[in-house]
Amino acid sequence: MAAFCILTLPENPYFSMNTICQYLKKTSDQIDTVFRFALFLTLMAMIILITAQIIFRVFFTALSWSEELSRYLLVWSSFIGTSVAFKKGAHIAVTFAVDLLPDTPKKLLGTLSCLLMAIFFFITIRYSINLFNIQLFQVSPAMGIKMRYVYMIIPICFSVMSVHLLSQISDIWRTEPQVEI
């Protein structure tokens, strides 16, 4: 889809590939802003909860549910952080050979890489929804909350990463080759 962003199509103010690419980027940026805030909230809640657990364990009676909740918050913050890191391009990548390629093969290889990631995201979303449905009625032992709330973060984050991926593909084809001086 992103390859069409470089084509010159008749300008239609309501529907053009440039408009779609700009909308994808704007949507990706807005979702990233929400996810950064959610990451901040989950990490702060986890810090407060673990600190309270330590204080209660030393001075009072230990909170039976705090360890379980902090574990679930850790899972949520890990997946949310993965999505934020994916948007920034902060995941580990070996780019030595790719950087040596000319511009067009580099774009094609980037698009192929994005296509493989899209397949992985689709498979992960599909099977995480199956896992979500299996855990539909399971309840956590200490807190009594439904486990579906814990597992629902997996398809949500991979869906968000799919939006980031579409935006990334459009960026690959929209950027002009960089001239080194």
PDB file of C-alpha atoms in Angstrom:
ATOM      1  CA  MET A   1       0.000   0.000   0.000  1.00  0.00           C
ATOM      2  CA  ALA A   2       2.786   2.414   0.882  1.00  0.00           C
ATOM      3  CA  ALA A   3       4.416   2.005  -2.501  1.00  0.00           C
ATOM      4  CA  PHE A   4       1.437   3.853  -3.929  1.00  0.00           C
ATOM      5  CA  CYS A   5       2.330   6.926  -1.866  1.00  0.00           C
ATOM      6  CA  ILE A   6       5.053   7.837  -4.350  1.00  0.00           C
ATOM      7  CA  LEU A   7       2.789   7.548  -7.382  1.00  0.00           C
ATOM      8  CA  THR A   8       1.315  10.687  -8.829  1.00  0.00           C
ATOM      9  CA  LEU A   9      -2.424  10.285  -8.777  1.00  0.00           C
ATOM     10  CA  PRO A  10      -5.040  12.864  -9.659  1.00  0.00           C
ATOM     11  CA  GLU A  11      -5.448  15.047  -6.599  1.00  0.00           C
ATOM     12  CA  ASN A  12      -8.688  14.438  -4.783  1.00  0.00           C
ATOM     13  CA  PRO A  13      -8.834  16.372  -1.500  1.00  0.00           C
ATOM     14  CA  TYR A  14     -10.966  13.672   0.098  1.00  0.00           C
ATOM     15  CA  PHE A  15      -9.186  10.539  -1.082  1.00  0.00           C
ATOM     16  CA  SER A  16      -5.589  10.407  -2.231  1.00  0.00           C
ATOM     17  CA  MET A  17      -2.665   8.228  -1.301  1.00  0.00           C
ATOM     18  CA  ASN A  18      -0.849  11.194   0.211  1.00  0.00           C
ATOM     19  CA  THR A  19      -3.879  11.856   2.405  1.00  0.00           C
ATOM     20  CA  ILE A  20      -3.976   8.210   3.475  1.00  0.00           C
ATOM     21  CA  CYS A  21      -0.247   8.226   4.252  1.00  0.00           C
ATOM     22  CA  GLN A  22      -0.587  11.439   6.272  1.00  0.00           C
ATOM     23  CA  TYR A  23      -3.592   9.997   8.110  1.00  0.00           C
ATOM     24  CA  LEU A  24      -1.613   6.826   8.941  1.00  0.00           C
ATOM     25  CA  LYS A  25       1.282   8.866  10.306  1.00  0.00           C
ATOM     26  CA  LYS A  26      -1.021  11.114  12.338  1.00  0.00           C
ATOM     27  CA  THR A  27      -2.924   8.111  13.730  1.00  0.00           C
ATOM     28  CA  SER A  28       0.328   6.338  14.565  1.00  0.00           C
ATOM     29  CA  ASP A  29       1.648   9.442  16.348  1.00  0.00           C
ATOM     30  CA  GLN A  30      -1.563   9.890  18.352  1.00  0.00           C
ATOM     31  CA  ILE A  31      -1.643   6.235  19.407  1.00  0.00           C
ATOM     32  CA  ASP A  32       2.016   6.487  20.390  1.00  0.00           C
ATOM     33  CA  THR A  33       1.249   9.498  22.587  1.00  0.00           C
ATOM     34  CA  VAL A  34      -1.530   7.588  24.355  1.00  0.00           C
ATOM     35  CA  PHE A  35       0.704   4.535  24.774  1.00  0.00           C
ATOM     36  CA  ARG A  36       3.572   6.612  26.203  1.00  0.00           C
ATOM     37  CA  PHE A  37       1.189   8.007  28.801  1.00  0.00           C
ATOM     38  CA  ALA A  38      -0.160   4.502  29.539  1.00  0.00           C
ATOM     39  CA  LEU A  39       3.415   3.256  29.921  1.00  0.00           C
ATOM     40  CA  PHE A  40       4.126   6.046  32.386  1.00  0.00           C
ATOM     41  CA  LEU A  41       0.979   5.203  34.368  1.00  0.00           C
ATOM     42  CA  THR A  42       1.684   1.464  34.524  1.00  0.00           C
ATOM     43  CA  LEU A  43       5.288   2.010  35.608  1.00  0.00           C
ATOM     44  CA  MET A  44       4.291   4.574  38.254  1.00  0.00           C
ATOM     45  CA  ALA A  45       1.526   2.307  39.554  1.00  0.00           C
ATOM     46  CA  MET A  46       4.005  -0.552  39.748  1.00  0.00           C
ATOM     47  CA  ILE A  47       6.544   1.575  41.650  1.00  0.00           C
ATOM     48  CA  ILE A  48       3.907   2.799  44.116  1.00  0.00           C
ATOM     49  CA  LEU A  49       2.507  -0.702  44.558  1.00  0.00           C
ATOM     50  CA  ILE A  50       5.880  -2.348  45.189  1.00  0.00           C
ATOM     51  CA  THR A  51       6.884   0.443  47.591  1.00  0.00           C
ATOM     52  CA  ALA A  52       3.605   0.017  49.482  1.00  0.00           C
ATOM     53  CA  GLN A  53       4.155  -3.749  49.560  1.00  0.00           C
ATOM     54  CA  ILE A  54       7.600  -3.269  51.136  1.00  0.00           C
ATOM     55  CA  ILE A  55       6.277  -0.802  53.721  1.00  0.00           C
ATOM     56  CA  PHE A  56       3.309  -3.008  54.614  1.00  0.00           C
ATOM     57  CA  ARG A  57       5.507  -6.105  54.835  1.00  0.00           C
ATOM     58  CA  VAL A  58       7.935  -4.400  57.232  1.00  0.00           C
ATOM     59  CA  PHE A  59       5.494  -2.500  59.449  1.00  0.00           C
ATOM     60  CA  PHE A  60       2.116  -4.159  59.027  1.00  0.00           C
ATOM     61  CA  THR A  61       0.622  -7.218  57.351  1.00  0.00           C
ATOM     62  CA  ALA A  62       1.686  -7.989  53.788  1.00  0.00           C
ATOM     63  CA  LEU A  63      -0.789  -7.161  51.038  1.00  0.00           C
ATOM     64  CA  SER A  64      -1.812 -10.458  49.483  1.00  0.00           C
ATOM     65  CA  TRP A  65      -2.819  -9.003  46.136  1.00  0.00           C
ATOM     66  CA  SER A  66      -0.016  -6.508  45.489  1.00  0.00           C
ATOM     67  CA  GLU A  67       2.517  -8.993  44.141  1.00  0.00           C
ATOM     68  CA  GLU A  68       0.007 -10.381  41.657  1.00  0.00           C
ATOM     69  CA  LEU A  69      -1.081  -6.926  40.496  1.00  0.00           C
ATOM     70  CA  SER A  70       2.517  -5.761  40.102  1.00  0.00           C
ATOM     71  CA  ARG A  71       3.217  -8.859  37.986  1.00  0.00           C
ATOM     72  CA  TYR A  72       0.271  -8.026  35.717  1.00  0.00           C
ATOM     73  CA  LEU A  73       1.378  -4.391  35.498  1.00  0.00           C
ATOM     74  CA  LEU A  74       4.846  -5.611  34.501  1.00  0.00           C
ATOM     75  CA  VAL A  75       3.318  -7.663  31.678  1.00  0.00           C
ATOM     76  CA  TRP A  76       1.260  -4.689  30.513  1.00  0.00           C
ATOM     77  CA  SER A  77       4.204  -2.267  30.689  1.00  0.00           C
ATOM     78  CA  SER A  78       6.380  -4.735  28.755  1.00  0.00           C
ATOM     79  CA  PHE A  79       3.926  -4.972  25.876  1.00  0.00           C
ATOM     80  CA  ILE A  80       3.158  -1.245  25.883  1.00  0.00           C
ATOM     81  CA  GLY A  81       6.897  -0.514  25.981  1.00  0.00           C
ATOM     82  CA  THR A  82       7.427  -2.865  23.048  1.00  0.00           C
ATOM     83  CA  SER A  83       4.917  -0.878  21.018  1.00  0.00           C
ATOM     84  CA  VAL A  84       6.516   2.443  21.968  1.00  0.00           C
ATOM     85  CA  ALA A  85       9.988   1.108  21.124  1.00  0.00           C
ATOM     86  CA  PHE A  86       8.733  -0.218  17.784  1.00  0.00           C
ATOM     87  CA  LYS A  87       7.363   3.213  16.898  1.00  0.00           C
ATOM     88  CA  LYS A  88      10.733   4.817  17.705  1.00  0.00           C
ATOM     89  CA  GLY A  89      12.680   2.119  15.851  1.00  0.00           C
ATOM     90  CA  ALA A  90      14.537   1.339  19.073  1.00  0.00           C
ATOM     91  CA  HIS A  91      14.624  -2.432  18.707  1.00  0.00           C
ATOM     92  CA  ILE A  92      17.932  -4.094  17.936  1.00  0.00           C
ATOM     93  CA  ALA A  93      18.698  -4.344  14.219  1.00  0.00           C
ATOM     94  CA  VAL A  94      21.772  -5.325  12.235  1.00  0.00           C
ATOM     95  CA  THR A  95      21.908  -2.780   9.420  1.00  0.00           C
ATOM     96  CA  PHE A  96      25.528  -2.970   8.268  1.00  0.00           C
ATOM     97  CA  ALA A  97      24.797  -4.707   4.947  1.00  0.00           C
ATOM     98  CA  VAL A  98      21.587  -2.764   4.338  1.00  0.00           C
ATOM     99  CA  ASP A  99      23.337   0.579   4.805  1.00  0.00           C
ATOM    100  CA  LEU A 100      25.744  -0.281   1.978  1.00  0.00           C
ATOM    101  CA  LEU A 101      22.922  -0.753  -0.557  1.00  0.00           C
ATOM    102  CA  PRO A 102      21.730   1.941  -2.980  1.00  0.00           C
ATOM    103  CA  ASP A 103      18.464   3.709  -2.209  1.00  0.00           C
ATOM    104  CA  THR A 104      15.954   1.640  -4.234  1.00  0.00           C
ATOM    105  CA  PRO A 105      17.157  -1.817  -3.080  1.00  0.00           C
ATOM    106  CA  LYS A 106      17.270  -0.450   0.470  1.00  0.00           C
ATOM    107  CA  LYS A 107      13.610   0.593   0.167  1.00  0.00           C
ATOM    108  CA  LEU A 108      12.646  -2.776  -1.323  1.00  0.00           C
ATOM    109  CA  LEU A 109      14.463  -4.638   1.451  1.00  0.00           C
ATOM    110  CA  GLY A 110      12.811  -2.395   4.052  1.00  0.00           C
ATOM    111  CA  THR A 111       9.409  -3.122   2.532  1.00  0.00           C
ATOM    112  CA  LEU A 112      10.131  -6.871   2.510  1.00  0.00           C
ATOM    113  CA  SER A 113      11.179  -6.663   6.153  1.00  0.00           C
ATOM    114  CA  CYS A 114       7.949  -4.819   6.974  1.00  0.00           C
ATOM    115  CA  LEU A 115       5.940  -7.433   5.081  1.00  0.00           C
ATOM    116  CA  LEU A 116       7.530 -10.218   7.141  1.00  0.00           C
ATOM    117  CA  MET A 117       6.794  -8.283  10.326  1.00  0.00           C
ATOM    118  CA  ALA A 118       3.178  -7.812   9.195  1.00  0.00           C
ATOM    119  CA  ILE A 119       2.826 -11.574   8.739  1.00  0.00           C
ATOM    120  CA  PHE A 120       4.286 -12.136  12.214  1.00  0.00           C
ATOM    121  CA  PHE A 121       1.958  -9.504  13.713  1.00  0.00           C
ATOM    122  CA  PHE A 122      -1.077 -11.056  12.023  1.00  0.00           C
ATOM    123  CA  ILE A 123      -0.209 -14.545  13.309  1.00  0.00           C
ATOM    124  CA  THR A 124       0.439 -13.195  16.808  1.00  0.00           C
ATOM    125  CA  ILE A 125      -2.841 -11.258  16.848  1.00  0.00           C
ATOM    126  CA  ARG A 126      -4.756 -14.306  15.655  1.00  0.00           C
ATOM    127  CA  TYR A 127      -3.325 -16.679  18.250  1.00  0.00           C
ATOM    128  CA  SER A 128      -3.450 -14.132  21.068  1.00  0.00           C
ATOM    129  CA  ILE A 129      -7.176 -13.690  20.400  1.00  0.00           C
ATOM    130  CA  ASN A 130      -7.506 -17.479  20.674  1.00  0.00           C
ATOM    131  CA  LEU A 131      -5.596 -17.330  23.984  1.00  0.00           C
ATOM    132  CA  PHE A 132      -7.839 -14.479  25.116  1.00  0.00           C
ATOM    133  CA  ASN A 133     -10.933 -16.581  24.354  1.00  0.00           C
ATOM    134  CA  ILE A 134      -9.503 -19.587  26.219  1.00  0.00           C
ATOM    135  CA  GLN A 135      -8.837 -17.419  29.295  1.00  0.00           C
ATOM    136  CA  LEU A 136     -12.266 -15.774  29.086  1.00  0.00           C
ATOM    137  CA  PHE A 137     -13.600 -17.163  32.366  1.00  0.00           C
ATOM    138  CA  GLN A 138     -10.373 -17.859  34.281  1.00  0.00           C
ATOM    139  CA  VAL A 139      -9.983 -15.777  37.432  1.00  0.00           C
ATOM    140  CA  SER A 140      -6.719 -14.702  39.058  1.00  0.00           C
ATOM    141  CA  PRO A 141      -6.055 -16.425  42.397  1.00  0.00           C
ATOM    142  CA  ALA A 142      -5.340 -13.494  44.751  1.00  0.00           C
ATOM    143  CA  MET A 143      -7.304 -10.626  43.242  1.00  0.00           C
ATOM    144  CA  GLY A 144     -10.215 -12.446  41.650  1.00  0.00           C
ATOM    145  CA  ILE A 145     -10.058 -10.435  38.414  1.00  0.00           C
ATOM    146  CA  LYS A 146     -10.725 -12.089  35.095  1.00  0.00           C
ATOM    147  CA  MET A 147      -7.526 -13.097  33.317  1.00  0.00           C
ATOM    148  CA  ARG A 148      -8.872 -11.793  30.029  1.00  0.00           C
ATOM    149  CA  TYR A 149      -7.931  -8.302  31.240  1.00  0.00           C
ATOM    150  CA  VAL A 150      -4.334  -9.445  31.586  1.00  0.00           C
ATOM    151  CA  TYR A 151      -4.211 -11.197  28.201  1.00  0.00           C
ATOM    152  CA  MET A 152      -6.066  -8.527  26.217  1.00  0.00           C
ATOM    153  CA  ILE A 153      -2.913  -6.405  26.032  1.00  0.00           C
ATOM    154  CA  ILE A 154      -1.301  -8.822  23.548  1.00  0.00           C
ATOM    155  CA  PRO A 155      -3.704  -8.338  20.605  1.00  0.00           C
ATOM    156  CA  ILE A 156      -4.059  -4.638  21.435  1.00  0.00           C
ATOM    157  CA  CYS A 157      -0.320  -3.957  21.296  1.00  0.00           C
ATOM    158  CA  PHE A 158       0.284  -6.025  18.179  1.00  0.00           C
ATOM    159  CA  SER A 159      -2.617  -4.238  16.461  1.00  0.00           C
ATOM    160  CA  VAL A 160      -1.069  -0.909  17.421  1.00  0.00           C
ATOM    161  CA  MET A 161       2.308  -2.082  16.126  1.00  0.00           C
ATOM    162  CA  SER A 162       0.556  -2.963  12.854  1.00  0.00           C
ATOM    163  CA  VAL A 163      -0.617   0.651  12.561  1.00  0.00           C
ATOM    164  CA  HIS A 164       2.945   1.817  13.295  1.00  0.00           C
ATOM    165  CA  LEU A 165       4.183  -0.630  10.658  1.00  0.00           C
ATOM    166  CA  LEU A 166       1.853   0.782   7.992  1.00  0.00           C
ATOM    167  CA  SER A 167       3.087   4.256   8.850  1.00  0.00           C
ATOM    168  CA  GLN A 168       6.674   3.020   8.667  1.00  0.00           C
ATOM    169  CA  ILE A 169       6.110   1.523   5.206  1.00  0.00           C
ATOM    170  CA  SER A 170       4.690   4.818   3.973  1.00  0.00           C
ATOM    171  CA  ASP A 171       7.727   6.622   5.425  1.00  0.00           C
ATOM    172  CA  ILE A 172      10.093   4.252   3.607  1.00  0.00           C
ATOM    173  CA  TRP A 173       8.651   5.216   0.242  1.00  0.00           C
ATOM    174  CA  ARG A 174       8.005   8.897   0.971  1.00  0.00           C
ATOM    175  CA  THR A 175      11.508   9.836   2.068  1.00  0.00           C
ATOM    176  CA  GLU A 176      13.868  11.264  -0.473  1.00  0.00           C
ATOM    177  CA  PRO A 177      17.361   9.799  -0.818  1.00  0.00           C
ATOM    178  CA  GLN A 178      19.829  11.512   1.487  1.00  0.00           C
ATOM    179  CA  VAL A 179      22.756  13.243  -0.157  1.00  0.00           C
ATOM    180  CA  GLU A 180      26.005  13.062   1.768  1.00  0.00           C
ATOM    181  CA  ILE A 181      28.301  16.067   1.638  1.00  0.00           C
TER     182      ILE A 181
END
